[in-house]
Amino acid sequence: TSIAILLITIEVFSFVAIKYFNYTNIWYKYPTYTYWGPTIKENYDPLGPHYIDTDAVSWATWHIPNTTIRHKGDCYDVNMQFNSIGARGALPAKTDTNTTIFLGDSFIEGFALAENETIPAQYSTFKKVPTLNLGGGGSFGSTQMAMIYDSMAPQFKHKNVILCLYLDNDFIDD
């Protein structure tokens, strides 16, 4: 329980710091993007490197499968790779019943992070279990999390689901 109290305290402090002390400078600097691989559709979400795949179900912004984006800003330069379902990270075996699915927005997806630095990748290394990163950024709220779970999670047997919420925007990004 002490870990839960610590995490809640950190979340509340982060919310207050961002909301009231204006620690938001990084959000005002939009990074540049370079796209690699297949031709990218012109229909994109201006809030991030999240292209709307018009061939997919229309429930959220999502990455075009099998693409790589070079995401570059003042303090990072990362190639973000997206697998065959448009998510980050290696896909677990569909029959592995020990898989943990992560749902959340950009901080779960790993916005501006190398693949091995994302929260699902770190969890997988620490717990020695396969993970499926279904995090997404760019106007990705709780409704989109539920819809992506309903449409993609049934393809993968799994033991656990970890839902990660950012209280500042996850309920208004719908």
PDB file of C-alpha atoms in Angstrom:
ATOM      1  CA  THR A   1       0.000   0.000   0.000  1.00  0.00           C
ATOM      2  CA  SER A   2       2.887   2.386   0.610  1.00  0.00           C
ATOM      3  CA  ILE A   3       3.908   2.105  -3.044  1.00  0.00           C
ATOM      4  CA  ALA A   4       0.362   2.970  -4.144  1.00  0.00           C
ATOM      5  CA  ILE A   5       0.343   6.011  -1.830  1.00  0.00           C
ATOM      6  CA  LEU A   6       3.729   7.119  -3.194  1.00  0.00           C
ATOM      7  CA  LEU A   7       2.561   6.785  -6.815  1.00  0.00           C
ATOM      8  CA  ILE A   8      -0.657   8.685  -6.128  1.00  0.00           C
ATOM      9  CA  THR A   9       1.334  11.433  -4.358  1.00  0.00           C
ATOM     10  CA  ILE A  10       3.700  11.745  -7.325  1.00  0.00           C
ATOM     11  CA  GLU A  11       0.747  11.874  -9.747  1.00  0.00           C
ATOM     12  CA  VAL A  12      -1.001  14.586  -7.730  1.00  0.00           C
ATOM     13  CA  PHE A  13       2.211  16.619  -7.430  1.00  0.00           C
ATOM     14  CA  SER A  14       2.818  16.277 -11.181  1.00  0.00           C
ATOM     15  CA  PHE A  15      -0.717  17.430 -11.926  1.00  0.00           C
ATOM     16  CA  VAL A  16      -0.381  20.466  -9.642  1.00  0.00           C
ATOM     17  CA  ALA A  17       3.072  21.347 -10.981  1.00  0.00           C
ATOM     18  CA  ILE A  18       1.960  21.195 -14.603  1.00  0.00           C
ATOM     19  CA  LYS A  19      -1.364  22.916 -14.044  1.00  0.00           C
ATOM     20  CA  TYR A  20      -0.384  25.695 -11.656  1.00  0.00           C
ATOM     21  CA  PHE A  21       3.382  26.218 -11.931  1.00  0.00           C
ATOM     22  CA  ASN A  22       3.435  26.142 -15.736  1.00  0.00           C
ATOM     23  CA  TYR A  23       6.056  23.419 -16.115  1.00  0.00           C
ATOM     24  CA  THR A  24       4.911  22.968 -19.687  1.00  0.00           C
ATOM     25  CA  ASN A  25       7.712  24.445 -21.792  1.00  0.00           C
ATOM     26  CA  ILE A  26       8.429  21.160 -23.542  1.00  0.00           C
ATOM     27  CA  TRP A  27       4.854  20.982 -24.884  1.00  0.00           C
ATOM     28  CA  TYR A  28       5.210  24.269 -26.723  1.00  0.00           C
ATOM     29  CA  LYS A  29       8.132  23.013 -28.799  1.00  0.00           C
ATOM     30  CA  TYR A  30       6.824  20.777 -31.514  1.00  0.00           C
ATOM     31  CA  PRO A  31       9.438  18.318 -32.786  1.00  0.00           C
ATOM     32  CA  THR A  32      10.230  17.621 -36.390  1.00  0.00           C
ATOM     33  CA  TYR A  33       9.460  14.260 -37.930  1.00  0.00           C
ATOM     34  CA  THR A  34      11.106  12.253 -40.681  1.00  0.00           C
ATOM     35  CA  TYR A  35       9.202   9.254 -42.001  1.00  0.00           C
ATOM     36  CA  TRP A  36      10.852   6.054 -43.176  1.00  0.00           C
ATOM     37  CA  GLY A  37       9.441   3.032 -44.930  1.00  0.00           C
ATOM     38  CA  PRO A  38       6.200   2.828 -46.909  1.00  0.00           C
ATOM     39  CA  THR A  39       4.530   5.959 -48.215  1.00  0.00           C
ATOM     40  CA  ILE A  40       2.711   7.679 -45.392  1.00  0.00           C
ATOM     41  CA  LYS A  41      -0.838   8.898 -45.924  1.00  0.00           C
ATOM     42  CA  GLU A  42      -1.307  12.661 -45.961  1.00  0.00           C
ATOM     43  CA  ASN A  43      -4.117  12.546 -43.406  1.00  0.00           C
ATOM     44  CA  TYR A  44      -2.281  13.075 -40.109  1.00  0.00           C
ATOM     45  CA  ASP A  45      -2.965  14.201 -36.572  1.00  0.00           C
ATOM     46  CA  PRO A  46      -1.152  17.525 -35.961  1.00  0.00           C
ATOM     47  CA  LEU A  47      -0.782  16.782 -32.233  1.00  0.00           C
ATOM     48  CA  GLY A  48       2.014  14.299 -32.778  1.00  0.00           C
ATOM     49  CA  PRO A  49       3.538  11.719 -35.049  1.00  0.00           C
ATOM     50  CA  HIS A  50       0.285   9.800 -35.033  1.00  0.00           C
ATOM     51  CA  TYR A  51      -1.170   9.192 -38.437  1.00  0.00           C
ATOM     52  CA  ILE A  52      -4.766   8.248 -38.887  1.00  0.00           C
ATOM     53  CA  ASP A  53      -4.849   4.942 -40.714  1.00  0.00           C
ATOM     54  CA  THR A  54      -8.019   5.288 -42.759  1.00  0.00           C
ATOM     55  CA  ASP A  55      -7.955   1.571 -43.594  1.00  0.00           C
ATOM     56  CA  ALA A  56      -8.345   0.689 -39.908  1.00  0.00           C
ATOM     57  CA  VAL A  57     -11.409   1.011 -37.758  1.00  0.00           C
ATOM     58  CA  SER A  58     -12.080   4.665 -37.037  1.00  0.00           C
ATOM     59  CA  TRP A  59     -11.912   4.828 -33.254  1.00  0.00           C
ATOM     60  CA  ALA A  60      -8.702   6.711 -32.601  1.00  0.00           C
ATOM     61  CA  THR A  61      -5.509   8.066 -33.980  1.00  0.00           C
ATOM     62  CA  TRP A  62      -3.213   5.142 -34.573  1.00  0.00           C
ATOM     63  CA  HIS A  63       0.033   4.410 -36.335  1.00  0.00           C
ATOM     64  CA  ILE A  64       0.211   2.877 -39.760  1.00  0.00           C
ATOM     65  CA  PRO A  65       1.521  -0.677 -39.305  1.00  0.00           C
ATOM     66  CA  ASN A  66       5.138  -1.501 -40.158  1.00  0.00           C
ATOM     67  CA  THR A  67       6.389   2.089 -40.206  1.00  0.00           C
ATOM     68  CA  THR A  68       9.227   3.946 -38.535  1.00  0.00           C
ATOM     69  CA  ILE A  69       9.183   7.606 -37.562  1.00  0.00           C
ATOM     70  CA  ARG A  70      12.248   9.618 -36.645  1.00  0.00           C
ATOM     71  CA  HIS A  71      11.026  11.780 -33.777  1.00  0.00           C
ATOM     72  CA  LYS A  72      13.422  14.631 -33.093  1.00  0.00           C
ATOM     73  CA  GLY A  73      13.198  17.479 -30.601  1.00  0.00           C
ATOM     74  CA  ASP A  74      15.582  19.633 -28.569  1.00  0.00           C
ATOM     75  CA  CYS A  75      16.474  16.856 -26.126  1.00  0.00           C
ATOM     76  CA  TYR A  76      15.751  13.636 -28.045  1.00  0.00           C
ATOM     77  CA  ASP A  77      16.279  12.003 -31.414  1.00  0.00           C
ATOM     78  CA  VAL A  78      14.551   8.628 -31.614  1.00  0.00           C
ATOM     79  CA  ASN A  79      13.381   6.245 -34.309  1.00  0.00           C
ATOM     80  CA  MET A  80       9.941   5.100 -33.170  1.00  0.00           C
ATOM     81  CA  GLN A  81       9.021   1.781 -34.811  1.00  0.00           C
ATOM     82  CA  PHE A  82       5.495   0.449 -35.156  1.00  0.00           C
ATOM     83  CA  ASN A  83       4.762  -3.241 -35.572  1.00  0.00           C
ATOM     84  CA  SER A  84       2.285  -5.081 -37.793  1.00  0.00           C
ATOM     85  CA  ILE A  85      -0.731  -3.830 -35.779  1.00  0.00           C
ATOM     86  CA  GLY A  86       0.542  -0.223 -35.524  1.00  0.00           C
ATOM     87  CA  ALA A  87       1.668  -0.516 -31.892  1.00  0.00           C
ATOM     88  CA  ARG A  88       5.139  -0.130 -30.403  1.00  0.00           C
ATOM     89  CA  GLY A  89       7.242  -3.093 -29.368  1.00  0.00           C
ATOM     90  CA  ALA A  90       7.478  -6.703 -30.361  1.00  0.00           C
ATOM     91  CA  LEU A  91       4.191  -8.554 -30.491  1.00  0.00           C
ATOM     92  CA  PRO A  92       3.803 -11.384 -27.994  1.00  0.00           C
ATOM     93  CA  ALA A  93       2.775 -14.815 -29.205  1.00  0.00           C
ATOM     94  CA  LYS A  94      -1.009 -14.734 -29.619  1.00  0.00           C
ATOM     95  CA  THR A  95      -1.348 -17.904 -27.542  1.00  0.00           C
ATOM     96  CA  ASP A  96       0.890 -16.839 -24.624  1.00  0.00           C
ATOM     97  CA  THR A  97      -1.457 -16.710 -21.641  1.00  0.00           C
ATOM     98  CA  ASN A  98       1.167 -14.920 -19.514  1.00  0.00           C
ATOM     99  CA  THR A  99       1.026 -11.690 -21.576  1.00  0.00           C
ATOM    100  CA  THR A 100       0.352  -8.352 -19.894  1.00  0.00           C
ATOM    101  CA  ILE A 101      -1.448  -5.704 -21.952  1.00  0.00           C
ATOM    102  CA  PHE A 102      -0.733  -2.021 -21.306  1.00  0.00           C
ATOM    103  CA  LEU A 103      -3.330   0.649 -22.110  1.00  0.00           C
ATOM    104  CA  GLY A 104      -2.676   4.356 -21.806  1.00  0.00           C
ATOM    105  CA  ASP A 105      -1.788   7.446 -23.748  1.00  0.00           C
ATOM    106  CA  SER A 106       1.547   8.856 -24.906  1.00  0.00           C
ATOM    107  CA  PHE A 107       3.519   8.041 -21.766  1.00  0.00           C
ATOM    108  CA  ILE A 108       2.664   4.344 -22.167  1.00  0.00           C
ATOM    109  CA  GLU A 109       3.241   4.395 -25.919  1.00  0.00           C
ATOM    110  CA  GLY A 110       6.683   5.819 -25.221  1.00  0.00           C
ATOM    111  CA  PHE A 111       6.439   9.177 -26.976  1.00  0.00           C
ATOM    112  CA  ALA A 112      10.034  10.270 -27.789  1.00  0.00           C
ATOM    113  CA  LEU A 113      11.552   7.167 -26.165  1.00  0.00           C
ATOM    114  CA  ALA A 114      13.596   4.325 -27.579  1.00  0.00           C
ATOM    115  CA  GLU A 115      11.670   1.053 -27.516  1.00  0.00           C
ATOM    116  CA  ASN A 116      13.627  -0.420 -24.592  1.00  0.00           C
ATOM    117  CA  GLU A 117      12.854   2.717 -22.519  1.00  0.00           C
ATOM    118  CA  THR A 118       9.047   2.460 -22.682  1.00  0.00           C
ATOM    119  CA  ILE A 119       7.139   1.462 -19.562  1.00  0.00           C
ATOM    120  CA  PRO A 120       5.836  -1.813 -21.110  1.00  0.00           C
ATOM    121  CA  ALA A 121       9.365  -2.762 -22.257  1.00  0.00           C
ATOM    122  CA  GLN A 122      10.800  -2.015 -18.802  1.00  0.00           C
ATOM    123  CA  TYR A 123       8.016  -4.026 -17.169  1.00  0.00           C
ATOM    124  CA  SER A 124       8.670  -6.938 -19.527  1.00  0.00           C
ATOM    125  CA  THR A 125      12.371  -6.928 -18.655  1.00  0.00           C
ATOM    126  CA  PHE A 126      11.741  -6.621 -14.917  1.00  0.00           C
ATOM    127  CA  LYS A 127       8.940  -9.204 -14.620  1.00  0.00           C
ATOM    128  CA  LYS A 128      10.201 -11.527 -17.393  1.00  0.00           C
ATOM    129  CA  VAL A 129       6.781 -11.634 -19.071  1.00  0.00           C
ATOM    130  CA  PRO A 130       5.687 -10.680 -22.588  1.00  0.00           C
ATOM    131  CA  THR A 131       3.859  -7.385 -22.934  1.00  0.00           C
ATOM    132  CA  LEU A 132       1.636  -5.781 -25.539  1.00  0.00           C
ATOM    133  CA  ASN A 133       1.906  -1.990 -25.697  1.00  0.00           C
ATOM    134  CA  LEU A 134      -1.487  -0.621 -26.741  1.00  0.00           C
ATOM    135  CA  GLY A 135      -0.669   2.928 -25.655  1.00  0.00           C
ATOM    136  CA  GLY A 136      -1.357   5.759 -28.064  1.00  0.00           C
ATOM    137  CA  GLY A 137      -0.872   9.499 -28.097  1.00  0.00           C
ATOM    138  CA  GLY A 138      -2.494  12.433 -29.816  1.00  0.00           C
ATOM    139  CA  SER A 139      -6.071  12.891 -28.534  1.00  0.00           C
ATOM    140  CA  PHE A 140      -6.127   9.411 -27.038  1.00  0.00           C
ATOM    141  CA  GLY A 141      -8.423   9.220 -24.035  1.00  0.00           C
ATOM    142  CA  SER A 142     -10.269   6.651 -21.970  1.00  0.00           C
ATOM    143  CA  THR A 143     -12.881   5.946 -24.655  1.00  0.00           C
ATOM    144  CA  GLN A 144     -10.185   5.210 -27.225  1.00  0.00           C
ATOM    145  CA  MET A 145      -8.410   2.971 -24.703  1.00  0.00           C
ATOM    146  CA  ALA A 146     -11.592   0.936 -24.257  1.00  0.00           C
ATOM    147  CA  MET A 147     -12.172   0.739 -28.001  1.00  0.00           C
ATOM    148  CA  ILE A 148      -8.622  -0.345 -28.780  1.00  0.00           C
ATOM    149  CA  TYR A 149      -8.833  -2.989 -26.060  1.00  0.00           C
ATOM    150  CA  ASP A 150     -12.107  -4.301 -27.494  1.00  0.00           C
ATOM    151  CA  SER A 151     -10.746  -4.426 -31.042  1.00  0.00           C
ATOM    152  CA  MET A 152      -7.156  -5.598 -30.554  1.00  0.00           C
ATOM    153  CA  ALA A 153      -6.809  -7.407 -27.223  1.00  0.00           C
ATOM    154  CA  PRO A 154      -9.022 -10.381 -28.163  1.00  0.00           C
ATOM    155  CA  GLN A 155      -6.379 -11.367 -30.751  1.00  0.00           C
ATOM    156  CA  PHE A 156      -3.962 -12.058 -27.860  1.00  0.00           C
ATOM    157  CA  LYS A 157      -4.492 -14.350 -24.905  1.00  0.00           C
ATOM    158  CA  HIS A 158      -3.427 -12.430 -21.815  1.00  0.00           C
ATOM    159  CA  LYS A 159      -3.298 -12.724 -18.063  1.00  0.00           C
ATOM    160  CA  ASN A 160      -3.234  -9.068 -16.982  1.00  0.00           C
ATOM    161  CA  VAL A 161      -4.249  -5.633 -18.192  1.00  0.00           C
ATOM    162  CA  ILE A 162      -2.573  -2.538 -16.797  1.00  0.00           C
ATOM    163  CA  LEU A 163      -4.525   0.659 -17.411  1.00  0.00           C
ATOM    164  CA  CYS A 164      -2.443   3.794 -16.900  1.00  0.00           C
ATOM    165  CA  LEU A 165      -4.261   7.106 -16.621  1.00  0.00           C
ATOM    166  CA  TYR A 166      -2.906  10.632 -16.765  1.00  0.00           C
ATOM    167  CA  LEU A 167      -5.465  12.632 -14.824  1.00  0.00           C
ATOM    168  CA  ASP A 168      -4.826  15.917 -16.617  1.00  0.00           C
ATOM    169  CA  ASN A 169      -6.178  14.869 -20.011  1.00  0.00           C
ATOM    170  CA  ASP A 170      -7.331  11.252 -20.254  1.00  0.00           C
ATOM    171  CA  PHE A 171     -10.964  12.095 -19.570  1.00  0.00           C
ATOM    172  CA  ILE A 172     -11.132  15.151 -21.834  1.00  0.00           C
ATOM    173  CA  ASP A 173      -9.263  13.757 -24.865  1.00  0.00           C
ATOM    174  CA  ASP A 174     -12.302  11.798 -26.006  1.00  0.00           C
TER     175      ASP A 174
END
